[in-house]
């Protein structure tokens, strides 16, 4: 992260602090999807007879249930914050390969403080953040090395968290 320009690092620090304030303000709240995913993960651990088909695969819910079981609500919220932080860095790395620092700073500010991003970090949607992270890793790998296997694998893994990732595979 030391290769990123100082203005970007300052923006990232401000964004992470802002998200942490939102997490504290909305600590007891989660999207219903998150509660459903944690419960689905618990049911899936009970065996196939307890698993019901939903719009989610069982991979994310198993992971989110594990995080919740080990670290509670704070664990889920801090996972969101970590996924978001990693996304900010990937976003900037990809942008700096093509655009000026000023353009990347503006794009990063829009991403970091977009209300949808703020809500996803503060009240849930680990599946969305994990999908986006895997997809961003795939795009960055493709942009840096122009190979297809690892980016394809990453998009396939993203699909395991959110079925809509398949729309971006081509």
C-alpha angles and dihedrals in degrees: 000000000000089000091066117096117259095246089058092049090051090049091049092050091050092047093049091048091049091050091049090053089051091048090054092045092050098031097132094045131088134167110262087241090063093051089047092049093050090049091046089052090052091049092048090055087056090065139269093294089064094048118097125193114253137156088276130074116232095248098081095040091051090052094045091048089051092051091046092047092051102036108012125217092331089058092056092046094048090047088057090050092050092048090049092049091051090048091053091054094046090047091053095044092052092045095048090055089064112015140047122271090250092055092047091047091054093045091047091050091051091049095043097050101031106129092233091054091047091052094046091053097041102043108018151273104145087167092060093046094045091048092049092047093051091046091049090050089051093051092046092049090049092048093049102040109013093222120136108205101072095038089050091049091049092050088048090053090048087056088059089063100040127013092213089071087079089072089066097046095092 
